[in-house]
Amino acid sequence: MKQSYIKTTFRGFFFIAIKIIITTNCFAQEPKTELLEMMPEIPSEINEPSQRAEYLVMHFWDKFDFRDTSFLMTDHLLERSFVDYIDLLSIVPYETTEKSINTLMKKTEGKHSIFSFILKLSEQYLYEPASPLCNEEKLIPFLQYALQSSLLDGTEKIRPAFLLESITKNRIGTMANDITYTLINREAGNLHSVKADYTLLYFNDPECEDCIMLIKQLITSSVINNLINQGKLKILTVYVNDDVEAWEKHASDVSDLWIYSRDAEQKINIEGIYNIKQFPTMYLLDIDKKILLKDTTFENLENYFRMF
């Protein structure tokens, strides 16, 4: 079932107001929203923007009474607040993010239904690929706290345990798991033997509409093609399912400069070497096959290379 994602009505004003709160000692007074009224007041003696941002996320939930379920669920207040909270975490270091999430989860332990609802929201917004806030690294502290909590029983911990195991495979900054691939001519190769400054590992289904669109974007991208022509980037496409006829039929859809392959032994699916939530899925790797971008989009990929 397709998930729906909250869009905060006052989103533009909310973040302008938050910027004012972080960079000055003032609260924006008009217009008021219940979300802004729930924000903590940062002590005036804290003047450094980074310190003000840290104080804000660490005390974001101070005014929320997690025992008052009816208030929190009115007009999706808790969910809308959660969305803005997750967005705000992007302005602080990851260490602060972890501390803040632990503080939130500790506050909700007095109410099982709220604790479970927050956990559900964290998966919906941070794990699902369709979410505009998808960020697996931010989900990890939620899952770790849930698994350590005595509030959940063994059955309730099955899902968090599964998610944590999946997410911690092939994390950004770690060495990508090696895979063996097979080409159209039946020759075999492996990911770690691909020689290039950058490798785009692209898991695809040649007949999915999003994959077809992505291939067109990659083929027509001057940024991508310049890197390929300079020998700095190689694209390794891997088909992980077993419809060999469909895979062979679409070989001509991609550039001859790409490595068009499939997982003939089906190890990726059987052994769960990669957590592929949807097609297409892309990982950008460096020369040592460490992961630079995970589950990335075409836009993020181009933006990454434009920084150089």
Coordinates of C-alpha atoms in Angstrom, one line a residue:
M1 CA 0.0 0.0 0.0
K2 CA 1.3 3.4 -0.9
Q3 CA 2.3 5.5 2.0
S4 CA 1.1 9.1 2.5
Y5 CA 3.4 11.7 3.8
I6 CA 2.5 14.7 5.9
K7 CA 3.1 18.1 4.3
T8 CA 3.3 20.8 6.9
T9 CA 0.9 23.6 6.0
F10 CA 3.2 26.4 7.3
R11 CA 6.4 24.7 6.2
G12 CA 8.0 27.7 4.5
F13 CA 7.2 30.0 7.4
F14 CA 8.2 27.3 9.9
F15 CA 11.7 27.0 8.6
I16 CA 12.2 30.7 8.2
A17 CA 11.1 31.1 11.8
I18 CA 13.5 28.3 13.0
K19 CA 16.3 30.1 11.2
I20 CA 15.5 33.3 13.0
I21 CA 15.4 31.4 16.3
I22 CA 18.7 29.8 15.7
T23 CA 20.6 32.9 14.5
T24 CA 19.0 35.4 16.9
N25 CA 17.5 35.7 20.3
C26 CA 14.1 36.4 19.0
F27 CA 11.0 34.3 18.4
A28 CA 8.9 35.1 15.4
Q29 CA 5.5 36.3 16.7
E30 CA 3.3 36.3 13.7
P31 CA 1.7 34.3 12.3
K32 CA 1.6 31.7 15.1
T33 CA 1.2 28.0 14.6
E34 CA 0.8 25.3 17.3
L35 CA 4.1 23.9 16.1
L36 CA 6.0 27.0 16.7
E37 CA 4.3 27.5 20.1
M38 CA 5.7 24.0 21.1
M39 CA 9.2 25.1 20.3
P40 CA 11.6 25.5 23.3
E41 CA 12.8 28.9 24.1
I42 CA 16.6 29.0 23.7
P43 CA 18.4 30.8 26.6
S44 CA 19.6 34.3 25.6
E45 CA 23.1 33.6 26.8
I46 CA 23.5 30.9 24.1
N47 CA 24.6 33.1 21.1
E48 CA 26.5 30.7 18.8
P49 CA 24.2 29.5 16.0
S50 CA 25.6 26.0 16.1
Q51 CA 25.0 25.8 19.9
R52 CA 21.5 27.3 19.5
A53 CA 20.7 24.6 16.9
E54 CA 22.0 21.9 19.2
Y55 CA 19.9 23.2 22.1
L56 CA 16.8 23.3 19.8
V57 CA 17.0 19.7 18.7
M58 CA 18.0 18.5 22.2
H59 CA 14.9 20.3 23.8
F60 CA 12.6 20.0 20.8
W61 CA 10.1 17.7 22.7
D62 CA 10.2 19.4 26.1
K63 CA 6.7 20.9 25.8
F64 CA 5.1 17.7 24.6
D65 CA 3.1 15.6 27.1
F66 CA 3.4 12.1 25.6
R67 CA 0.7 10.8 28.0
D68 CA -1.9 13.1 26.3
T69 CA -2.7 10.9 23.3
S70 CA -5.8 12.8 22.2
F71 CA -3.9 16.1 22.0
L72 CA -0.9 14.6 20.2
M73 CA -3.1 12.9 17.6
T74 CA -5.3 16.0 17.0
D75 CA -4.8 17.3 13.5
H76 CA -1.8 15.0 13.1
L77 CA 0.2 17.2 15.5
L78 CA 2.6 14.5 16.6
E79 CA 3.3 13.4 13.0
R80 CA 3.7 17.0 11.7
S81 CA 6.0 17.7 14.6
F82 CA 8.0 14.6 13.9
V83 CA 8.5 15.6 10.2
D84 CA 9.8 19.0 11.2
Y85 CA 12.0 17.4 13.9
I86 CA 13.6 15.0 11.4
D87 CA 14.3 17.9 9.0
L88 CA 15.9 19.9 11.9
L89 CA 18.3 17.1 12.6
S90 CA 20.1 17.9 9.4
I91 CA 21.5 21.1 10.9
V92 CA 23.4 19.3 13.8
P93 CA 26.2 16.7 13.9
Y94 CA 25.3 13.0 13.8
E95 CA 26.4 12.6 17.4
T96 CA 23.8 15.2 18.5
T97 CA 21.2 13.5 16.4
E98 CA 21.8 10.2 18.2
K99 CA 21.6 11.9 21.6
S100 CA 18.4 13.8 20.6
I101 CA 16.7 10.7 19.3
N102 CA 17.5 8.8 22.5
T103 CA 16.1 11.6 24.5
L104 CA 12.9 11.5 22.5
M105 CA 12.5 7.8 22.8
K106 CA 13.1 7.9 26.6
K107 CA 10.3 10.5 26.9
T108 CA 7.9 8.2 25.1
E109 CA 8.6 5.1 27.1
G110 CA 5.8 5.9 29.5
K111 CA 3.2 5.3 26.8
H112 CA 3.4 2.2 24.7
S113 CA 1.1 3.4 22.0
I114 CA 3.1 6.6 21.5
F115 CA 6.4 4.8 21.6
S116 CA 5.2 2.4 18.9
F117 CA 3.7 5.2 16.8
I118 CA 7.1 7.1 16.9
L119 CA 8.8 3.9 15.8
K120 CA 6.3 3.5 13.0
L121 CA 6.9 7.1 11.9
S122 CA 10.6 6.7 11.9
E123 CA 10.4 3.7 9.5
Q124 CA 7.8 5.4 7.3
Y125 CA 9.8 8.7 6.9
L126 CA 13.4 7.5 7.1
Y127 CA 13.3 4.0 5.5
E128 CA 10.7 4.1 2.7
P129 CA 12.3 5.2 -0.6
A130 CA 9.3 7.4 -1.6
S131 CA 9.7 9.5 1.5
P132 CA 11.3 12.9 0.9
L133 CA 13.1 12.5 4.2
C134 CA 14.5 9.0 3.6
N135 CA 17.7 8.7 5.5
E136 CA 18.7 5.3 6.9
E137 CA 21.5 6.7 9.1
K138 CA 18.9 8.7 11.1
L139 CA 16.8 5.6 11.5
I140 CA 19.5 3.6 13.2
P141 CA 19.3 5.3 16.6
F142 CA 15.5 4.7 16.7
L143 CA 16.0 1.0 15.9
Q144 CA 18.8 0.6 18.4
Y145 CA 16.8 2.2 21.2
A146 CA 13.8 0.0 20.4
L147 CA 15.8 -3.2 20.6
Q148 CA 17.3 -2.2 24.0
S149 CA 13.9 -1.1 25.4
S150 CA 12.0 -3.3 27.9
L151 CA 8.8 -1.7 26.6
L152 CA 8.7 -4.0 23.6
D153 CA 8.3 -7.8 23.7
G154 CA 10.2 -10.2 21.5
T155 CA 7.6 -10.2 18.8
E156 CA 7.6 -6.5 18.6
K157 CA 11.3 -6.4 18.2
I158 CA 11.4 -8.6 15.1
R159 CA 10.8 -5.8 12.7
P160 CA 13.3 -3.4 14.2
A161 CA 15.9 -6.2 14.3
F162 CA 15.3 -7.0 10.6
L163 CA 15.5 -3.3 9.6
L164 CA 18.7 -2.7 11.6
E165 CA 20.4 -5.7 10.0
S166 CA 19.4 -4.6 6.5
I167 CA 20.4 -1.0 7.0
T168 CA 23.8 -1.7 8.5
K169 CA 24.8 -3.6 5.3
N170 CA 26.8 -1.5 2.9
R171 CA 26.7 1.7 5.0
I172 CA 28.1 4.9 3.6
G173 CA 31.8 5.0 4.3
T174 CA 32.2 1.2 4.4
M175 CA 33.5 -1.2 1.7
A176 CA 30.8 -2.3 -0.6
N177 CA 30.1 -6.0 -0.5
D178 CA 31.7 -7.7 -3.5
I179 CA 29.5 -9.4 -6.1
T180 CA 30.2 -11.7 -9.0
Y181 CA 28.4 -10.8 -12.3
T182 CA 27.9 -12.4 -15.7
L183 CA 28.0 -10.6 -19.0
I184 CA 25.9 -11.2 -22.2
N185 CA 28.8 -13.2 -23.6
R186 CA 28.8 -15.4 -20.4
E187 CA 32.1 -14.0 -19.2
A188 CA 32.2 -13.4 -15.4
G189 CA 33.7 -10.6 -13.4
N190 CA 33.4 -9.1 -9.9
L191 CA 32.7 -5.6 -8.6
H192 CA 35.9 -5.2 -6.7
S193 CA 37.9 -5.8 -9.9
V194 CA 36.3 -2.8 -11.7
K195 CA 39.1 -0.3 -12.3
A196 CA 37.9 3.3 -12.1
D197 CA 38.1 6.3 -9.8
Y198 CA 34.3 5.9 -9.4
T199 CA 32.0 3.0 -9.9
L200 CA 28.2 3.4 -10.2
L201 CA 26.7 0.2 -9.0
Y202 CA 23.2 0.2 -10.5
F203 CA 20.7 -2.5 -9.7
N204 CA 17.9 -2.5 -12.3
D205 CA 15.0 -4.3 -13.8
P206 CA 15.3 -3.5 -17.6
E207 CA 11.5 -3.5 -18.0
C208 CA 10.6 -1.2 -15.1
E209 CA 9.5 2.3 -16.2
D210 CA 11.6 4.1 -13.6
C211 CA 14.7 2.2 -14.7
I212 CA 14.1 3.1 -18.4
M213 CA 13.8 6.7 -17.4
L214 CA 17.0 6.6 -15.3
I215 CA 18.9 5.0 -18.2
K216 CA 17.9 7.8 -20.5
Q217 CA 19.0 10.4 -17.9
L218 CA 22.4 8.7 -17.5
I219 CA 23.0 8.3 -21.2
T220 CA 22.1 12.0 -22.0
S221 CA 24.0 13.5 -18.9
S222 CA 27.0 15.5 -20.0
V223 CA 28.4 15.3 -16.5
I224 CA 28.2 11.5 -16.4
N225 CA 29.4 11.0 -20.0
N226 CA 32.4 13.3 -19.5
L227 CA 33.6 11.2 -16.5
I228 CA 33.0 8.0 -18.5
N229 CA 35.0 9.3 -21.5
Q230 CA 37.8 10.4 -19.2
G231 CA 37.9 6.9 -17.8
K232 CA 37.1 8.1 -14.3
L233 CA 33.7 6.5 -14.0
K234 CA 32.3 3.1 -14.9
I235 CA 28.7 2.1 -14.7
L236 CA 28.0 -1.5 -13.6
T237 CA 24.4 -2.5 -14.1
V238 CA 23.3 -5.7 -12.4
Y239 CA 20.0 -7.5 -13.0
V240 CA 19.2 -9.5 -9.9
N241 CA 16.1 -11.5 -11.0
D242 CA 15.9 -14.6 -13.2
D243 CA 14.2 -13.5 -16.5
V244 CA 17.2 -14.0 -18.6
E245 CA 15.3 -13.5 -21.9
A246 CA 14.1 -10.0 -20.8
W247 CA 17.6 -9.1 -19.6
E248 CA 19.2 -10.1 -22.9
K249 CA 16.5 -8.3 -25.0
H250 CA 17.3 -5.0 -23.3
A251 CA 21.1 -5.1 -23.6
S252 CA 21.0 -2.6 -26.4
D253 CA 19.2 0.0 -24.2
V254 CA 22.4 0.9 -22.4
S255 CA 25.7 2.4 -23.6
D256 CA 28.4 0.1 -24.9
L257 CA 30.7 1.8 -22.4
W258 CA 28.6 0.4 -19.5
I259 CA 29.1 -3.0 -18.0
Y260 CA 25.7 -4.7 -18.6
S261 CA 25.4 -7.8 -16.3
R262 CA 23.3 -10.0 -14.2
D263 CA 23.6 -12.0 -11.0
A264 CA 23.5 -15.5 -12.7
E265 CA 23.9 -17.3 -9.3
Q266 CA 21.1 -15.2 -7.7
K267 CA 23.3 -14.7 -4.6
I268 CA 22.2 -11.1 -4.1
N269 CA 18.6 -12.1 -3.5
I270 CA 19.3 -15.5 -1.8
E271 CA 22.0 -14.3 0.5
G272 CA 20.8 -10.7 0.9
I273 CA 24.2 -9.2 0.0
Y274 CA 22.4 -5.9 -0.7
N275 CA 19.2 -4.5 0.7
I276 CA 17.4 -3.6 -2.6
K277 CA 14.1 -1.9 -1.6
Q278 CA 13.1 -0.9 -5.2
F279 CA 14.3 -0.6 -8.7
P280 CA 16.3 1.3 -9.7
T281 CA 18.8 1.4 -6.8
M282 CA 22.2 3.1 -7.2
Y283 CA 25.4 3.1 -5.1
L284 CA 28.3 5.4 -5.9
L285 CA 31.7 3.9 -4.9
D286 CA 35.1 5.4 -4.8
I287 CA 38.3 3.9 -6.2
D288 CA 38.6 1.5 -3.2
K289 CA 35.0 0.5 -3.5
K290 CA 33.9 2.4 -0.4
I291 CA 30.4 3.7 -0.6
L292 CA 30.0 7.5 -1.2
L293 CA 26.3 7.6 -2.0
K294 CA 23.7 4.9 -1.1
D295 CA 20.2 4.5 -2.7
T296 CA 21.0 7.8 -4.5
T297 CA 19.0 9.6 -7.1
F298 CA 20.1 10.8 -10.5
E299 CA 19.9 14.4 -9.3
N300 CA 22.0 13.7 -6.2
L301 CA 24.5 11.8 -8.4
E302 CA 24.9 14.7 -10.8
N303 CA 25.2 17.3 -7.9
Y304 CA 27.9 15.2 -6.3
F305 CA 30.1 15.3 -9.4
R306 CA 29.3 19.0 -10.0
M307 CA 31.0 19.8 -6.7
F308 CA 34.4 19.0 -8.2

